[in-house]
Tab-separated table of C-alpha atoms (C1' of nucleotides) in Angstrom:
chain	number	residue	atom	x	y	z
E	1	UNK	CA	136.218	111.353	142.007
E	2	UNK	CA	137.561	108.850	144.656
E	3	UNK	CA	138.621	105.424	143.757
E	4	UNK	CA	136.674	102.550	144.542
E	5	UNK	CA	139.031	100.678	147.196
E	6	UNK	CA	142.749	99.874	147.565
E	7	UNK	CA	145.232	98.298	145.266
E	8	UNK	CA	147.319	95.587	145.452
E	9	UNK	CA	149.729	93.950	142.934
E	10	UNK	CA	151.797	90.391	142.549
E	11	UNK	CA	154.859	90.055	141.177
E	12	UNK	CA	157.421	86.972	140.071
E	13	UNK	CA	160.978	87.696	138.633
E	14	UNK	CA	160.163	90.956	138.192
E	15	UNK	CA	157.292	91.021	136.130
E	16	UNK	CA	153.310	91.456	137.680
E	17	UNK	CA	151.336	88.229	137.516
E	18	UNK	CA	148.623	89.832	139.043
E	19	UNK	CA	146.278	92.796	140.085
E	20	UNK	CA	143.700	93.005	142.661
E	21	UNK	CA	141.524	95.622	142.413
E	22	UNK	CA	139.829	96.104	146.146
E	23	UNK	CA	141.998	94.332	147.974
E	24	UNK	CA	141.843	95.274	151.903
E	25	UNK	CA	145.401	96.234	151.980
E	26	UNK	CA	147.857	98.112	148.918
E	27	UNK	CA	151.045	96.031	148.287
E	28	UNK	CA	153.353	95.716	146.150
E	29	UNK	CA	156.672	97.455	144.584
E	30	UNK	CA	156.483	100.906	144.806
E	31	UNK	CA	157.052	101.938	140.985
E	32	UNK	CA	154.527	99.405	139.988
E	33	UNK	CA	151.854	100.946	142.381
E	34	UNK	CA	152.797	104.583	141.678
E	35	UNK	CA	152.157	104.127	137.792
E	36	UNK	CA	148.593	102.339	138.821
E	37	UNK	CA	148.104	105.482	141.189
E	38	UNK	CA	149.143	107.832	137.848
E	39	UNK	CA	146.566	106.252	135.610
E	40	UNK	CA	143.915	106.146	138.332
E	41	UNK	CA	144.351	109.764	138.791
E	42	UNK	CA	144.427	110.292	134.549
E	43	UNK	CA	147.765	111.154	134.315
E	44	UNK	CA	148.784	107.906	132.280
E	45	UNK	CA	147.596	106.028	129.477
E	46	UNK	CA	150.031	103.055	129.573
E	47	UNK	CA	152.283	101.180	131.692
E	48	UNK	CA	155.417	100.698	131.391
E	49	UNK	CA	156.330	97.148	133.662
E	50	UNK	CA	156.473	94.050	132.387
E	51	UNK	CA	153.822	91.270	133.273
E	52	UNK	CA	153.482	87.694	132.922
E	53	UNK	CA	150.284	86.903	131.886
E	54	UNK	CA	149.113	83.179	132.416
E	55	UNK	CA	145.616	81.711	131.088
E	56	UNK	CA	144.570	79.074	128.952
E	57	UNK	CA	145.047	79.591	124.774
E	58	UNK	CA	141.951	80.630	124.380
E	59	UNK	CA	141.875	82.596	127.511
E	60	UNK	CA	145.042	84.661	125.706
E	61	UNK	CA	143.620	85.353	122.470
E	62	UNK	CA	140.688	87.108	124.065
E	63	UNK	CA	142.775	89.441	126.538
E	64	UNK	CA	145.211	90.131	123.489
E	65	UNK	CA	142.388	91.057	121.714
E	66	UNK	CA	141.082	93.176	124.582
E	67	UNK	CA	144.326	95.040	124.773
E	68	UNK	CA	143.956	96.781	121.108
E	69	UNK	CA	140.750	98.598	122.446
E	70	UNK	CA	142.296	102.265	122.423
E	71	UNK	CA	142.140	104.609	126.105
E	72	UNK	CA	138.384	105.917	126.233
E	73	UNK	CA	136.766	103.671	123.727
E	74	UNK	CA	134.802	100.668	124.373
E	75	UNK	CA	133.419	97.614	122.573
E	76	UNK	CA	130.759	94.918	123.414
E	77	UNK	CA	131.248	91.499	124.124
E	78	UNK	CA	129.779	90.605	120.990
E	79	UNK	CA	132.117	92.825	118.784
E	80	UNK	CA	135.580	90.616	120.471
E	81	UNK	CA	133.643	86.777	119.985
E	82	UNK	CA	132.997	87.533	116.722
E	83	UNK	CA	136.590	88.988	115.799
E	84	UNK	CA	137.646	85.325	117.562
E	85	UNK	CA	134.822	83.474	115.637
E	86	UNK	CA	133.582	82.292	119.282
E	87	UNK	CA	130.229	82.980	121.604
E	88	UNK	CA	130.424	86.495	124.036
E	89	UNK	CA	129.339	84.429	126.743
E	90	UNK	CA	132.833	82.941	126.150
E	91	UNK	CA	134.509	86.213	126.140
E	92	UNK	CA	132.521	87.016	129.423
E	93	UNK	CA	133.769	83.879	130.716
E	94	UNK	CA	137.760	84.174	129.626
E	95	UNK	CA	137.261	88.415	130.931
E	96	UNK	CA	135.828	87.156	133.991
E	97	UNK	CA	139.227	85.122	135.183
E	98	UNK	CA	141.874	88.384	133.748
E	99	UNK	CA	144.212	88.204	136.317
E	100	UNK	CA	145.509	91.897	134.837
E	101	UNK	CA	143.003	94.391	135.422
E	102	UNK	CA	143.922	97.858	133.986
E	103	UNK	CA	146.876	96.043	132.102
E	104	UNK	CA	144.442	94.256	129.840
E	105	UNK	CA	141.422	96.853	129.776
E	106	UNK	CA	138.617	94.450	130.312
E	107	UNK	CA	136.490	97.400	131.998
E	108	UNK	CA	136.466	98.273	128.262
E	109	UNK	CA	134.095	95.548	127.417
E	110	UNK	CA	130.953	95.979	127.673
E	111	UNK	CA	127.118	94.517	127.429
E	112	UNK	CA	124.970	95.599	124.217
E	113	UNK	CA	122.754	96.827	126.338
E	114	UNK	CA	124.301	97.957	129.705
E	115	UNK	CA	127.458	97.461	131.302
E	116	UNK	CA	128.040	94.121	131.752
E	117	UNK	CA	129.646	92.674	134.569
E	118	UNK	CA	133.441	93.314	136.598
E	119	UNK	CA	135.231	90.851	139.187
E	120	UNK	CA	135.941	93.303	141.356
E	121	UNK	CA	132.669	95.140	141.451
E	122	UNK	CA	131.003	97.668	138.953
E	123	UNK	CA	131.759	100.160	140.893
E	124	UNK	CA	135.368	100.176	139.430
E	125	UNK	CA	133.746	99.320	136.010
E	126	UNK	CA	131.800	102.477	136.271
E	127	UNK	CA	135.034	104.538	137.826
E	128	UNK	CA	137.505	103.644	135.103
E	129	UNK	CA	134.848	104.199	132.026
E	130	UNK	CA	134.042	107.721	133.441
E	131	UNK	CA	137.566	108.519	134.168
E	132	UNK	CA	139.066	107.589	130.392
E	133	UNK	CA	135.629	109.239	129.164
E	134	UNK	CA	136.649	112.267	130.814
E	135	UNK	CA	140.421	112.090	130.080
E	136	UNK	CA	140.317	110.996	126.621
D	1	DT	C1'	109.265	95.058	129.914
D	2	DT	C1'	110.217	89.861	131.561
D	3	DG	C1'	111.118	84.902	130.357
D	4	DT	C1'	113.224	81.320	127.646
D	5	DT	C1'	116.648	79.427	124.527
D	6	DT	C1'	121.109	79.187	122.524
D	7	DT	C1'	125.898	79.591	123.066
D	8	DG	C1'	131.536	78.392	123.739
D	9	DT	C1'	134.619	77.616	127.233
D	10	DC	C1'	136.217	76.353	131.827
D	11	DT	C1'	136.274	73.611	136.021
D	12	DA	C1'	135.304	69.723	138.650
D	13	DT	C1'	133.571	65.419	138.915
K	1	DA	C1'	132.848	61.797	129.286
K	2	DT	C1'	129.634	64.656	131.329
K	3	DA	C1'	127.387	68.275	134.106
K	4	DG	C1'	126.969	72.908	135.737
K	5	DA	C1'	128.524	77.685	135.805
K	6	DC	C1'	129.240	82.119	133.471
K	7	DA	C1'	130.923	89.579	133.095
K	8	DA	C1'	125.800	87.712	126.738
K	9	DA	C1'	122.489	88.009	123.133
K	10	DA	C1'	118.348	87.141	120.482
K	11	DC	C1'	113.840	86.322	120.460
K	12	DA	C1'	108.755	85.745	121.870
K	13	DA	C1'	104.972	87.596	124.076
DNA sequence: TTGTTTTGTCTAT
DNA sequence: ATAGACAAAACAA
């Protein structure tokens, strides 16, 4: 399976502050990339760099949340408001604005019924779900 | 199946 | 302070 588009990747004082998946053009430091390129290919299951994640509170507890959700399993939007005693249009809303794609596993989150939505096209939604499916 | 209503949070006025 | 936007869900018909 081929991925969806290129990478690209941010970082400040050494840590990543941000990932763009589908970016025209792959930047970024080479380590960072080559563990992205790893787990796109199935041959990792967790990073190793350090990030710097910036959001609103609320915007934290639901990615922090997020991040439990083990490789190859997913959960609905539904399942996370109600762990956070909020609304899953909320959680759609604070998933919607991750700046850490992959990092944070929002592609793990999905619709009762469906898939839900991605930022940077389902596409990518669809390509990581198959891939941890497969690789689990 | 489609449409309407409710929902919490964010962003910009 | 208020209005509009959302990666959702529940319900009616």
């Amino acid at each position: 399976m081929r991925v969806p588009g290129n990478i690209s990747v941010q970082t400040e004082n050494g840590k990543v502050v941000k990932i763009i998946l589908g970016s025209n053009e792959t930047e970024g430091p080479e380590e960072i990339l080559r563990e992205i390129e790893e787990y796109l290919s199935g041959q990792r299951k967790s990073f190793s760099f350090q990030v710097e994640i910036r959001g609103t509170p609320f915007q934290k507890r639901v990615w922090e949340e997020v991040r439990k959700i083990p490789y190859g399993e997913t959960k609905t939007y539904s399942e996370i408001a109600k762990k956070l005693g909020t609304s899953p249009r909320a959680v759609g809303q604070a998933l919607s604005k991750n700046p850490l794609p992959l990092y944070i596993p929002c592609h793990r989150v999905v619709s009762k019924k469906g898939l839900g939505g991605f930022s940077a096209g389902l596409e990518w939604k669809k390509y990581l779900i198959d891939l941890e499916r497969a690789r689990k």
